[in-house]
mmCIF file of C-alpha atoms in Angstrom:
data_model
loop_
_atom_site.group_PDB
_atom_site.id
_atom_site.type_symbol
_atom_site.label_atom_id
_atom_site.label_comp_id
_atom_site.label_asym_id
_atom_site.label_seq_id
_atom_site.Cartn_x
_atom_site.Cartn_y
_atom_site.Cartn_z
ATOM 1 C CA UNK G 552 121.323 83.579 126.650
ATOM 2 C CA UNK G 553 121.769 80.737 124.192
ATOM 3 C CA UNK G 554 122.611 81.150 120.512
ATOM 4 C CA UNK G 555 122.676 78.835 117.484
ATOM 5 C CA UNK G 556 124.684 79.899 114.425
ATOM 6 C CA UNK G 557 123.370 78.831 111.031
ATOM 7 C CA UNK G 558 126.209 79.887 108.751
ATOM 8 C CA UNK G 559 126.667 80.169 104.991
ATOM 9 C CA UNK G 560 129.777 77.994 105.086
ATOM 10 C CA UNK G 561 132.425 76.535 107.351
ATOM 11 C CA UNK G 562 133.602 78.050 110.634
ATOM 12 C CA UNK G 563 136.796 79.271 108.898
ATOM 13 C CA UNK G 564 134.644 81.288 106.468
ATOM 14 C CA UNK G 565 132.286 82.696 109.088
ATOM 15 C CA UNK G 566 132.423 86.482 108.817
ATOM 16 C CA UNK G 567 130.758 87.576 112.052
ATOM 17 C CA UNK G 568 133.190 86.205 114.641
ATOM 18 C CA UNK G 569 133.753 89.580 116.329
ATOM 19 C CA UNK G 570 130.015 90.135 116.661
ATOM 20 C CA UNK G 571 129.756 86.742 118.343
ATOM 21 C CA UNK G 572 132.236 87.961 120.962
ATOM 22 C CA UNK G 573 129.910 90.902 121.650
ATOM 23 C CA UNK G 574 126.753 88.852 122.165
ATOM 24 C CA UNK G 575 125.171 89.800 125.496
ATOM 25 C CA UNK G 576 125.059 87.272 128.326
ATOM 26 C CA UNK G 577 126.660 84.435 126.384
ATOM 27 C CA UNK G 578 125.492 81.331 128.183
ATOM 28 C CA UNK G 579 125.942 78.905 125.287
ATOM 29 C CA UNK G 580 126.814 79.362 121.620
ATOM 30 C CA UNK G 581 126.475 76.493 119.149
ATOM 31 C CA UNK G 582 127.631 76.322 115.538
ATOM 32 C CA UNK G 583 125.711 74.083 113.134
ATOM 33 C CA UNK G 584 128.583 72.328 111.369
ATOM 34 C CA UNK G 585 132.084 71.065 111.937
ATOM 35 C CA UNK G 586 134.755 72.695 114.104
ATOM 36 C CA UNK G 587 138.190 71.512 115.135
ATOM 37 C CA UNK G 588 139.000 71.118 118.816
ATOM 38 C CA UNK G 589 141.326 74.136 118.583
ATOM 39 C CA UNK G 590 138.559 76.255 117.051
ATOM 40 C CA UNK G 591 136.181 75.224 119.809
ATOM 41 C CA UNK G 592 138.709 76.087 122.511
ATOM 42 C CA UNK G 593 139.629 79.472 121.022
ATOM 43 C CA UNK G 594 136.057 80.568 120.401
ATOM 44 C CA UNK G 595 134.306 78.804 123.290
ATOM 45 C CA UNK G 596 131.702 77.712 120.785
ATOM 46 C CA UNK G 597 130.599 74.113 120.394
ATOM 47 C CA UNK G 598 129.666 72.423 117.117
ATOM 48 C CA UNK G 599 126.339 70.693 116.556
ATOM 49 C CA UNK G 600 125.709 68.406 113.622
ATOM 50 C CA UNK G 601 122.792 69.529 111.477
ATOM 51 C CA UNK G 602 120.993 66.271 112.157
ATOM 52 C CA UNK G 603 121.134 67.042 115.889
ATOM 53 C CA UNK G 604 119.970 70.656 116.013
ATOM 54 C CA UNK G 605 116.381 69.556 116.569
ATOM 55 C CA UNK G 606 117.474 67.939 119.840
ATOM 56 C CA UNK G 607 118.130 71.423 121.231
ATOM 57 C CA UNK G 608 115.404 73.201 123.181
ATOM 58 C CA UNK G 609 114.999 75.706 120.373
ATOM 59 C CA UNK G 610 112.677 78.003 122.324
ATOM 60 C CA UNK G 611 115.663 78.890 124.527
ATOM 61 C CA UNK G 612 117.853 79.929 121.575
ATOM 62 C CA UNK G 613 118.336 82.931 119.345
ATOM 63 C CA UNK G 614 119.171 81.844 115.796
ATOM 64 C CA UNK G 615 121.857 83.791 113.906
ATOM 65 C CA UNK G 616 121.119 82.963 110.259
ATOM 66 C CA UNK G 617 123.354 84.050 107.373
ATOM 67 C CA UNK G 618 121.980 82.022 104.461
ATOM 68 C CA UNK G 619 118.384 82.203 103.184
ATOM 69 C CA UNK G 620 118.548 78.504 102.411
ATOM 70 C CA UNK G 621 118.332 77.744 106.125
ATOM 71 C CA UNK G 622 114.757 79.061 106.061
ATOM 72 C CA UNK G 623 112.987 75.636 106.037
ATOM 73 C CA UNK G 624 115.095 74.621 109.050
ATOM 74 C CA UNK G 625 114.447 77.954 110.769
ATOM 75 C CA UNK G 626 110.676 77.561 110.410
ATOM 76 C CA UNK G 627 110.698 73.995 111.706
ATOM 77 C CA UNK G 628 112.869 74.831 114.757
ATOM 78 C CA UNK G 629 110.485 77.464 116.176
ATOM 79 C CA UNK G 630 113.301 79.138 118.089
ATOM 80 C CA UNK G 631 112.923 81.904 120.650
ATOM 81 C CA UNK G 632 114.118 84.589 118.231
ATOM 82 C CA UNK G 633 115.512 84.837 114.705
ATOM 83 C CA UNK G 634 118.297 87.208 113.665
ATOM 84 C CA UNK G 635 118.736 87.325 109.876
ATOM 85 C CA UNK G 636 122.194 88.393 108.701
ATOM 86 C CA UNK G 637 121.421 89.315 105.109
ATOM 87 C CA UNK G 638 124.186 89.441 102.525
ATOM 88 C CA UNK G 639 124.547 90.240 98.839
ATOM 89 C CA UNK G 640 124.127 87.242 96.583
ATOM 90 C CA UNK G 641 127.410 85.285 96.295
ATOM 91 C CA UNK G 642 128.744 84.849 92.770
ATOM 92 C CA UNK G 643 128.114 81.110 92.786
ATOM 93 C CA UNK G 644 124.416 81.427 93.685
ATOM 94 C CA UNK G 645 121.298 82.095 91.619
ATOM 95 C CA UNK G 646 120.530 85.763 92.349
ATOM 96 C CA UNK G 647 116.780 85.531 91.755
ATOM 97 C CA UNK G 648 116.479 82.574 94.135
ATOM 98 C CA UNK G 649 118.847 84.088 96.729
ATOM 99 C CA UNK G 650 117.070 87.454 96.794
ATOM 100 C CA UNK G 651 113.613 85.899 97.023
ATOM 101 C CA UNK G 652 114.433 83.679 99.980
ATOM 102 C CA UNK G 653 116.509 86.404 101.636
ATOM 103 C CA UNK G 654 113.353 88.529 101.517
ATOM 104 C CA UNK G 655 111.311 85.725 103.080
ATOM 105 C CA UNK G 656 113.961 85.217 105.774
ATOM 106 C CA UNK G 657 114.005 88.932 106.563
ATOM 107 C CA UNK G 658 110.222 88.932 106.893
ATOM 108 C CA UNK G 659 110.306 86.095 109.454
ATOM 109 C CA UNK G 660 113.186 87.571 111.471
ATOM 110 C CA UNK G 661 112.834 89.452 114.745
ATOM 111 C CA UNK G 662 115.958 91.412 113.865
ATOM 112 C CA UNK G 663 117.691 91.978 110.513
ATOM 113 C CA UNK G 664 121.383 92.847 110.284
ATOM 114 C CA UNK G 665 123.446 93.543 107.172
ATOM 115 C CA UNK G 666 126.833 94.962 106.176
ATOM 116 C CA UNK G 667 125.425 96.196 102.861
ATOM 117 C CA UNK G 668 124.111 99.762 103.008
ATOM 118 C CA UNK G 669 121.926 99.093 99.985
ATOM 119 C CA UNK G 670 120.279 96.134 101.734
ATOM 120 C CA UNK G 671 120.022 98.210 104.917
ATOM 121 C CA UNK G 672 118.067 100.928 103.139
ATOM 122 C CA UNK G 673 115.895 98.426 101.257
ATOM 123 C CA UNK G 674 115.069 96.561 104.448
ATOM 124 C CA UNK G 675 114.432 99.809 106.341
ATOM 125 C CA UNK G 676 111.690 100.562 103.822
ATOM 126 C CA UNK G 677 110.166 97.133 104.513
ATOM 127 C CA UNK G 678 110.343 96.900 108.311
ATOM 128 C CA UNK G 679 111.650 98.608 111.437
ATOM 129 C CA UNK G 680 113.855 95.976 113.071
ATOM 130 C CA UNK G 681 116.940 96.550 110.906
ATOM 131 C CA UNK G 682 120.541 97.324 111.882
ATOM 132 C CA UNK G 683 123.479 98.309 109.675
ATOM 133 C CA UNK G 684 126.562 96.315 110.685
ATOM 134 C CA UNK G 685 129.072 98.840 109.416
ATOM 135 C CA UNK G 686 129.710 102.544 109.743
ATOM 136 C CA UNK G 687 131.958 105.534 109.237
ATOM 137 C CA UNK G 688 132.418 106.717 112.823
ATOM 138 C CA UNK G 689 136.054 106.560 113.935
ATOM 139 C CA UNK G 690 135.605 107.168 117.648
ATOM 140 C CA UNK G 691 134.865 104.511 120.256
ATOM 141 C CA UNK G 692 131.336 104.311 121.623
ATOM 142 C CA UNK G 693 132.164 102.170 124.617
ATOM 143 C CA UNK G 694 134.419 99.491 126.067
ATOM 144 C CA UNK G 695 133.503 95.981 127.177
ATOM 145 C CA UNK G 696 135.496 93.082 128.572
ATOM 146 C CA UNK G 697 134.518 89.690 127.221
ATOM 147 C CA UNK G 698 136.370 86.461 127.959
ATOM 148 C CA UNK G 699 139.347 88.397 129.350
ATOM 149 C CA UNK G 700 139.597 90.551 126.222
ATOM 150 C CA UNK G 701 138.911 94.271 125.977
ATOM 151 C CA UNK G 702 136.853 95.531 123.030
ATOM 152 C CA UNK G 703 136.566 99.161 121.985
ATOM 153 C CA UNK G 704 133.139 99.324 120.394
ATOM 154 C CA UNK G 705 131.986 101.113 117.267
ATOM 155 C CA UNK G 706 128.548 102.692 117.105
ATOM 156 C CA UNK G 707 126.999 99.723 115.303
ATOM 157 C CA UNK G 708 128.571 97.199 117.679
ATOM 158 C CA UNK G 709 126.928 98.940 120.627
ATOM 159 C CA UNK G 710 123.596 98.918 118.787
ATOM 160 C CA UNK G 711 124.067 95.243 117.851
ATOM 161 C CA UNK G 712 124.516 94.239 121.509
ATOM 162 C CA UNK G 713 121.600 96.379 122.652
ATOM 163 C CA UNK G 714 119.294 95.090 119.912
ATOM 164 C CA UNK G 715 120.073 91.437 120.723
ATOM 165 C CA UNK G 716 119.655 92.031 124.436
ATOM 166 C CA UNK G 717 116.377 93.817 123.794
ATOM 167 C CA UNK G 718 114.874 90.716 122.177
ATOM 168 C CA UNK G 719 114.768 88.869 125.498
ATOM 169 C CA UNK G 720 113.598 91.746 127.702
ATOM 170 C CA UNK G 721 110.234 91.286 129.425
ATOM 171 C CA UNK G 722 109.406 94.877 128.550
ATOM 172 C CA UNK G 723 111.565 95.541 125.470
ATOM 173 C CA UNK G 724 112.258 98.973 124.141
ATOM 174 C CA UNK G 725 110.452 99.842 120.960
ATOM 175 C CA UNK G 726 112.519 98.902 117.927
ATOM 176 C CA UNK G 727 112.233 102.511 116.837
ATOM 177 C CA UNK G 728 114.408 103.591 119.772
ATOM 178 C CA UNK G 729 117.610 101.962 118.538
ATOM 179 C CA UNK G 730 116.501 102.043 114.905
ATOM 180 C CA UNK G 731 116.286 105.839 114.938
ATOM 181 C CA UNK G 732 119.681 106.199 116.627
ATOM 182 C CA UNK G 733 121.415 104.532 113.700
ATOM 183 C CA UNK G 734 119.322 106.366 111.108
ATOM 184 C CA UNK G 735 120.332 109.645 112.738
ATOM 185 C CA UNK G 736 124.008 108.643 112.650
ATOM 186 C CA UNK G 737 123.742 107.814 108.936
ATOM 187 C CA UNK G 738 121.880 111.057 108.229
ATOM 188 C CA UNK G 739 124.502 113.090 110.104
ATOM 189 C CA UNK G 740 127.276 111.394 108.143
ATOM 190 C CA UNK G 741 125.760 112.093 104.731
ATOM 191 C CA UNK G 742 124.680 115.652 105.470
ATOM 192 C CA UNK G 743 128.255 116.370 106.539
ATOM 193 C CA UNK G 744 129.513 114.720 103.345
ATOM 194 C CA UNK G 745 127.223 116.956 101.278
ATOM 195 C CA UNK G 746 129.239 119.957 102.424
ATOM 196 C CA UNK G 747 132.489 118.218 101.469
ATOM 197 C CA UNK G 748 131.204 116.829 98.151
ATOM 198 C CA UNK G 749 128.657 119.406 96.985
ATOM 199 C CA UNK G 750 128.589 118.145 93.385
ATOM 200 C CA UNK G 751 127.896 114.467 94.112
ATOM 201 C CA UNK G 752 124.203 113.665 93.512
ATOM 202 C CA UNK G 753 124.405 110.238 95.165
ATOM 203 C CA UNK G 754 125.618 111.738 98.450
ATOM 204 C CA UNK G 755 122.728 114.223 98.499
ATOM 205 C CA UNK G 756 120.269 111.466 97.606
ATOM 206 C CA UNK G 757 121.453 109.289 100.498
ATOM 207 C CA UNK G 758 121.199 112.241 102.870
ATOM 208 C CA UNK G 759 117.628 112.783 101.668
ATOM 209 C CA UNK G 760 116.831 109.073 102.098
ATOM 210 C CA UNK G 761 117.933 108.940 105.731
ATOM 211 C CA UNK G 762 116.249 112.231 106.587
ATOM 212 C CA UNK G 763 113.053 110.954 104.974
ATOM 213 C CA UNK G 764 113.142 107.794 107.094
ATOM 214 C CA UNK G 765 113.535 110.017 110.156
ATOM 215 C CA UNK G 766 110.542 112.104 109.092
ATOM 216 C CA UNK G 767 112.723 115.201 108.716
ATOM 217 C CA UNK G 768 111.295 117.659 106.174
ATOM 218 C CA UNK G 769 114.784 118.915 105.246
ATOM 219 C CA UNK G 770 114.980 115.755 103.132
ATOM 220 C CA UNK G 771 113.244 117.862 100.477
ATOM 221 C CA UNK G 772 116.190 120.251 100.196
ATOM 222 C CA UNK G 773 118.789 117.488 99.788
ATOM 223 C CA UNK G 774 116.628 115.646 97.256
ATOM 224 C CA UNK G 775 116.197 118.856 95.244
ATOM 225 C CA UNK G 776 119.968 119.290 95.135
ATOM 226 C CA UNK G 777 120.445 115.693 94.034
ATOM 227 C CA UNK G 778 117.785 116.015 91.327
ATOM 228 C CA UNK G 779 119.291 119.256 90.001
ATOM 229 C CA UNK G 780 122.732 117.677 89.809
ATOM 230 C CA UNK G 781 121.356 114.623 88.005
ATOM 231 C CA UNK G 782 119.697 116.845 85.405
ATOM 232 C CA UNK G 783 122.859 118.967 85.115
ATOM 233 C CA UNK G 784 124.878 115.830 84.400
ATOM 234 C CA UNK G 785 122.201 114.775 81.873
ATOM 235 C CA UNK G 786 121.048 111.682 83.747
ATOM 236 C CA UNK G 787 117.626 112.070 82.177
ATOM 237 C CA UNK G 788 116.198 108.834 83.598
ATOM 238 C CA UNK G 789 116.002 110.355 87.085
ATOM 239 C CA UNK G 790 112.329 111.353 86.929
ATOM 240 C CA UNK G 791 111.206 108.059 88.468
ATOM 241 C CA UNK G 792 114.203 107.505 90.737
ATOM 242 C CA UNK G 793 114.408 111.077 92.036
ATOM 243 C CA UNK G 794 111.447 113.308 91.230
ATOM 244 C CA UNK G 795 108.870 110.727 92.344
ATOM 245 C CA UNK G 796 110.578 110.670 95.735
ATOM 246 C CA UNK G 797 109.263 114.210 96.330
ATOM 247 C CA UNK G 798 105.743 112.772 96.471
ATOM 248 C CA UNK G 799 106.687 110.492 99.383
ATOM 249 C CA UNK G 800 108.299 113.368 101.301
ATOM 250 C CA UNK G 801 105.211 115.538 100.794
ATOM 251 C CA UNK G 802 102.943 112.649 101.816
ATOM 252 C CA UNK G 803 104.894 112.195 105.037
ATOM 253 C CA UNK G 804 104.434 115.888 105.890
ATOM 254 C CA UNK G 805 100.709 115.742 105.028
ATOM 255 C CA UNK G 806 100.718 117.750 101.781
ATOM 256 C CA UNK G 807 98.673 115.179 99.885
ATOM 257 C CA UNK G 808 97.389 117.282 97.001
ATOM 258 C CA UNK G 809 100.938 118.403 96.206
ATOM 259 C CA UNK G 810 102.166 114.828 96.585
ATOM 260 C CA UNK G 811 99.602 113.461 94.125
ATOM 261 C CA UNK G 812 100.437 116.188 91.580
ATOM 262 C CA UNK G 813 104.134 115.339 91.877
ATOM 263 C CA UNK G 814 103.468 111.634 91.435
ATOM 264 C CA UNK G 815 101.262 112.376 88.413
ATOM 265 C CA UNK G 816 104.230 114.020 86.651
ATOM 266 C CA UNK G 817 106.065 110.671 86.812
ATOM 267 C CA UNK G 818 103.051 108.527 85.825
ATOM 268 C CA UNK G 819 103.775 107.307 82.304
ATOM 269 C CA UNK G 820 102.145 103.879 82.119
ATOM 270 C CA UNK G 821 98.407 103.277 81.878
ATOM 271 C CA UNK G 822 98.490 101.511 85.258
ATOM 272 C CA UNK G 823 100.210 104.478 86.927
ATOM 273 C CA UNK G 824 97.726 106.917 85.394
ATOM 274 C CA UNK G 825 94.887 104.812 86.793
ATOM 275 C CA UNK G 826 96.595 104.992 90.196
ATOM 276 C CA UNK G 827 96.584 108.797 89.942
ATOM 277 C CA UNK G 828 92.851 108.759 89.163
ATOM 278 C CA UNK G 829 92.213 106.525 92.198
ATOM 279 C CA UNK G 830 94.215 108.824 94.474
ATOM 280 C CA UNK G 831 92.387 111.900 93.200
ATOM 281 C CA UNK G 832 89.060 110.145 93.829
ATOM 282 C CA UNK G 833 90.148 109.203 97.362
ATOM 283 C CA UNK G 834 91.199 112.789 98.018
ATOM 284 C CA UNK G 835 87.800 114.089 96.947
ATOM 285 C CA UNK G 836 86.011 111.553 99.172
ATOM 286 C CA UNK G 837 88.208 112.301 102.196
ATOM 287 C CA UNK G 838 90.044 108.951 102.231
ATOM 288 C CA UNK G 839 93.396 110.542 102.968
ATOM 289 C CA UNK G 840 94.878 107.424 104.577
ATOM 290 C CA UNK G 841 94.445 105.441 101.361
ATOM 291 C CA UNK G 842 96.161 108.225 99.420
ATOM 292 C CA UNK G 843 99.106 108.302 101.824
ATOM 293 C CA UNK G 844 99.438 104.511 101.791
ATOM 294 C CA UNK G 845 99.369 104.388 97.982
ATOM 295 C CA UNK G 846 102.012 107.119 97.686
ATOM 296 C CA UNK G 847 104.274 105.304 100.125
ATOM 297 C CA UNK G 848 103.717 102.031 98.268
ATOM 298 C CA UNK G 849 104.564 103.661 94.935
ATOM 299 C CA UNK G 850 107.796 104.944 96.509
ATOM 300 C CA UNK G 851 108.682 101.475 97.852
ATOM 301 C CA UNK G 852 108.113 102.510 101.482
ATOM 302 C CA UNK G 853 105.953 99.518 102.279
ATOM 303 C CA UNK G 854 106.690 99.727 106.016
ATOM 304 C CA UNK G 855 104.950 103.116 106.169
ATOM 305 C CA UNK G 856 102.084 101.853 104.016
ATOM 306 C CA UNK G 857 101.525 98.804 106.238
ATOM 307 C CA UNK G 858 101.435 100.958 109.387
ATOM 308 C CA UNK G 859 98.656 103.045 107.838
ATOM 309 C CA UNK G 860 96.635 100.199 106.326
ATOM 310 C CA UNK G 861 96.757 97.586 109.108
ATOM 311 C CA UNK G 862 94.016 99.183 111.277
ATOM 312 C CA UNK G 863 91.699 99.927 108.322
ATOM 313 C CA UNK G 864 88.822 97.584 107.528
ATOM 314 C CA UNK G 865 87.589 98.627 104.078
ATOM 315 C CA UNK G 866 87.984 96.252 101.144
ATOM 316 C CA UNK G 867 90.158 98.816 99.340
ATOM 317 C CA UNK G 868 92.485 99.080 102.337
ATOM 318 C CA UNK G 869 92.779 95.298 102.612
ATOM 319 C CA UNK G 870 93.544 94.983 98.906
ATOM 320 C CA UNK G 871 96.310 97.558 99.260
ATOM 321 C CA UNK G 872 97.581 95.821 102.388
ATOM 322 C CA UNK G 873 97.911 92.531 100.495
ATOM 323 C CA UNK G 874 100.067 94.275 97.875
ATOM 324 C CA UNK G 875 102.379 95.642 100.548
ATOM 325 C CA UNK G 876 102.581 92.315 102.362
ATOM 326 C CA UNK G 877 103.549 90.652 99.073
ATOM 327 C CA UNK G 878 106.233 93.268 98.318
ATOM 328 C CA UNK G 879 107.744 92.874 101.798
ATOM 329 C CA UNK G 880 107.615 89.048 101.621
ATOM 330 C CA UNK G 881 105.105 88.822 104.474
ATOM 331 C CA UNK G 882 103.412 86.165 102.424
ATOM 332 C CA UNK G 883 101.663 84.305 105.227
ATOM 333 C CA UNK G 884 99.840 87.517 106.214
ATOM 334 C CA UNK G 885 99.042 88.177 102.564
ATOM 335 C CA UNK G 886 97.587 84.678 102.110
ATOM 336 C CA UNK G 887 95.480 85.038 105.260
ATOM 337 C CA UNK G 888 93.901 88.203 103.863
ATOM 338 C CA UNK G 889 93.507 86.614 100.435
ATOM 339 C CA UNK G 890 91.612 83.701 101.996
ATOM 340 C CA UNK G 891 89.171 86.237 103.456
ATOM 341 C CA UNK G 892 88.675 87.609 99.963
ATOM 342 C CA UNK G 893 88.643 84.116 98.379
ATOM 343 C CA UNK G 894 91.367 85.111 95.964
ATOM 344 C CA UNK G 895 94.519 83.219 96.943
ATOM 345 C CA UNK G 896 97.744 83.449 94.928
ATOM 346 C CA UNK G 897 98.486 79.725 94.701
ATOM 347 C CA UNK G 898 102.050 80.222 93.500
ATOM 348 C CA UNK G 899 102.812 82.201 96.650
ATOM 349 C CA UNK G 900 100.918 79.697 98.820
ATOM 350 C CA UNK G 901 102.920 76.867 97.227
ATOM 351 C CA UNK G 902 106.183 78.511 98.309
ATOM 352 C CA UNK G 903 104.906 78.724 101.907
ATOM 353 C CA UNK G 904 103.892 75.044 101.824
ATOM 354 C CA UNK G 905 107.361 74.158 100.552
ATOM 355 C CA UNK G 906 109.156 76.103 103.291
ATOM 356 C CA UNK G 907 107.114 74.345 105.962
ATOM 357 C CA UNK G 908 107.947 70.928 104.517
ATOM 358 C CA UNK G 909 104.529 70.329 102.957
ATOM 359 C CA UNK G 910 105.941 69.166 99.643
ATOM 360 C CA UNK G 911 102.813 67.513 98.205
ATOM 361 C CA UNK G 912 100.677 70.558 99.013
ATOM 362 C CA UNK G 913 103.339 72.755 97.403
ATOM 363 C CA UNK G 914 103.283 70.736 94.178
ATOM 364 C CA UNK G 915 99.486 70.835 94.083
ATOM 365 C CA UNK G 916 99.478 74.618 94.562
ATOM 366 C CA UNK G 917 102.093 75.085 91.842
ATOM 367 C CA UNK G 918 100.115 72.900 89.426
ATOM 368 C CA UNK G 919 96.939 74.855 90.173
ATOM 369 C CA UNK G 920 98.819 78.130 89.697
ATOM 370 C CA UNK G 921 100.089 76.875 86.338
ATOM 371 C CA UNK G 922 96.525 76.345 85.156
ATOM 372 C CA UNK G 923 95.517 74.760 81.893
ATOM 373 C CA UNK G 924 98.366 76.358 79.968
ATOM 374 C CA UNK G 925 100.992 74.105 81.536
ATOM 375 C CA UNK G 926 102.801 77.054 83.124
ATOM 376 C CA UNK G 927 103.700 75.200 86.340
ATOM 377 C CA UNK G 928 107.143 74.172 85.095
ATOM 378 C CA UNK G 929 108.991 77.350 86.209
ATOM 379 C CA UNK G 930 107.492 76.978 89.709
ATOM 380 C CA UNK G 931 108.409 73.303 89.953
ATOM 381 C CA UNK G 932 111.865 74.102 88.583
ATOM 382 C CA UNK G 933 112.347 76.727 91.307
ATOM 383 C CA UNK G 934 111.311 74.158 93.903
ATOM 384 C CA UNK G 935 114.011 71.814 92.632
ATOM 385 C CA UNK G 936 116.543 74.672 92.637
ATOM 386 C CA UNK G 937 115.730 75.499 96.265
ATOM 387 C CA UNK G 938 116.013 71.886 97.369
ATOM 388 C CA UNK G 939 119.390 71.617 95.622
ATOM 389 C CA UNK G 940 120.563 74.873 97.216
ATOM 390 C CA UNK G 941 119.633 73.521 100.663
ATOM 391 C CA UNK G 942 121.554 70.288 100.014
ATOM 392 C CA UNK G 943 124.584 72.285 98.808
ATOM 393 C CA UNK G 944 124.502 74.436 101.921
ATOM 394 C CA UNK G 945 124.425 71.417 104.229
ATOM 395 C CA UNK G 946 127.368 69.812 102.450
ATOM 396 C CA UNK G 947 129.386 73.034 102.626
ATOM 397 C CA UNK G 948 128.750 73.535 106.330
ATOM 398 C CA UNK G 949 129.436 69.945 107.414
ATOM 399 C CA UNK G 950 132.091 68.753 104.962
ATOM 400 C CA UNK G 951 134.509 71.696 104.691
#
């Protein structure tokens, strides 16, 4: 297998060197940027100047991308597979810009990896092809010999190798196979921690989160304990963050009337109260799938909502599907559906034009989105910020 590394900085700063050693069937590994001869010899990785990466037969490569500002390059390369290594926003970067384009990168990736558990959970609610590149297991899960070195593997390192290898299989395993293994490991860890730290609401909440993602109804018990502790400690803002979560758990187990009642308790805004009325109407008309999808959406589980809505053909289902595509940064799919409904979000479409190098079309879309009130400036300003971020990234990778 061939790999191309699109890093966030120089080779010295690259933080995934051990994972590179564990890549399956390493035929060729290239690093976009500068490397000394000693670095090349020690790593058996060859540098490629950014200007030359388009000379590679990209279809034969898996891209390992650890900056969202590589996204325009990623889209133009049309590589075999994309692995997004998502990170928290660095201090020197604009967080709004970083998070937005990280979301777009994650949506285009065939596999998402992260060392942040927060990002892992957020991404797991958006899509299935996510792996947590860290863990709490002390024991070895296997041994491999690579380049005359012996590696004792952690649980996530085994899953990393298997997930990468799975991309190129003619008959790949379902992502859920390895996805569920890691979810179960995280659930086991936090349920064991609940016994050791019985008065820590965050630990119980995380246990509930992983059990929920596994479809395990015992998530309810751990969430109840977390909610009770939050109230006991007078964290009175936990109605939305904790109590609403009960509605998602009940929706997953099929108790829709209970789920809607629980959501209604947390519905304070006029928009949320209207959502309750819609769900009650759907319940009465037997449109249970719309109710389930809306409850998942309201609990930020867009992956579950998309699975339900994708096969449905009603206009209501498609409208809900657009919302979930937008929230998970699957903007190209959202725009395709919007074109069917003749109601395109031109600001979103402008961003897609920009990422594909269609600068004039992007500017036109942004101007149209700004309308007569001259509100296009923030969109054009963001375009300039992205272009500057891309230039900064290239300088950092090639000059350091």
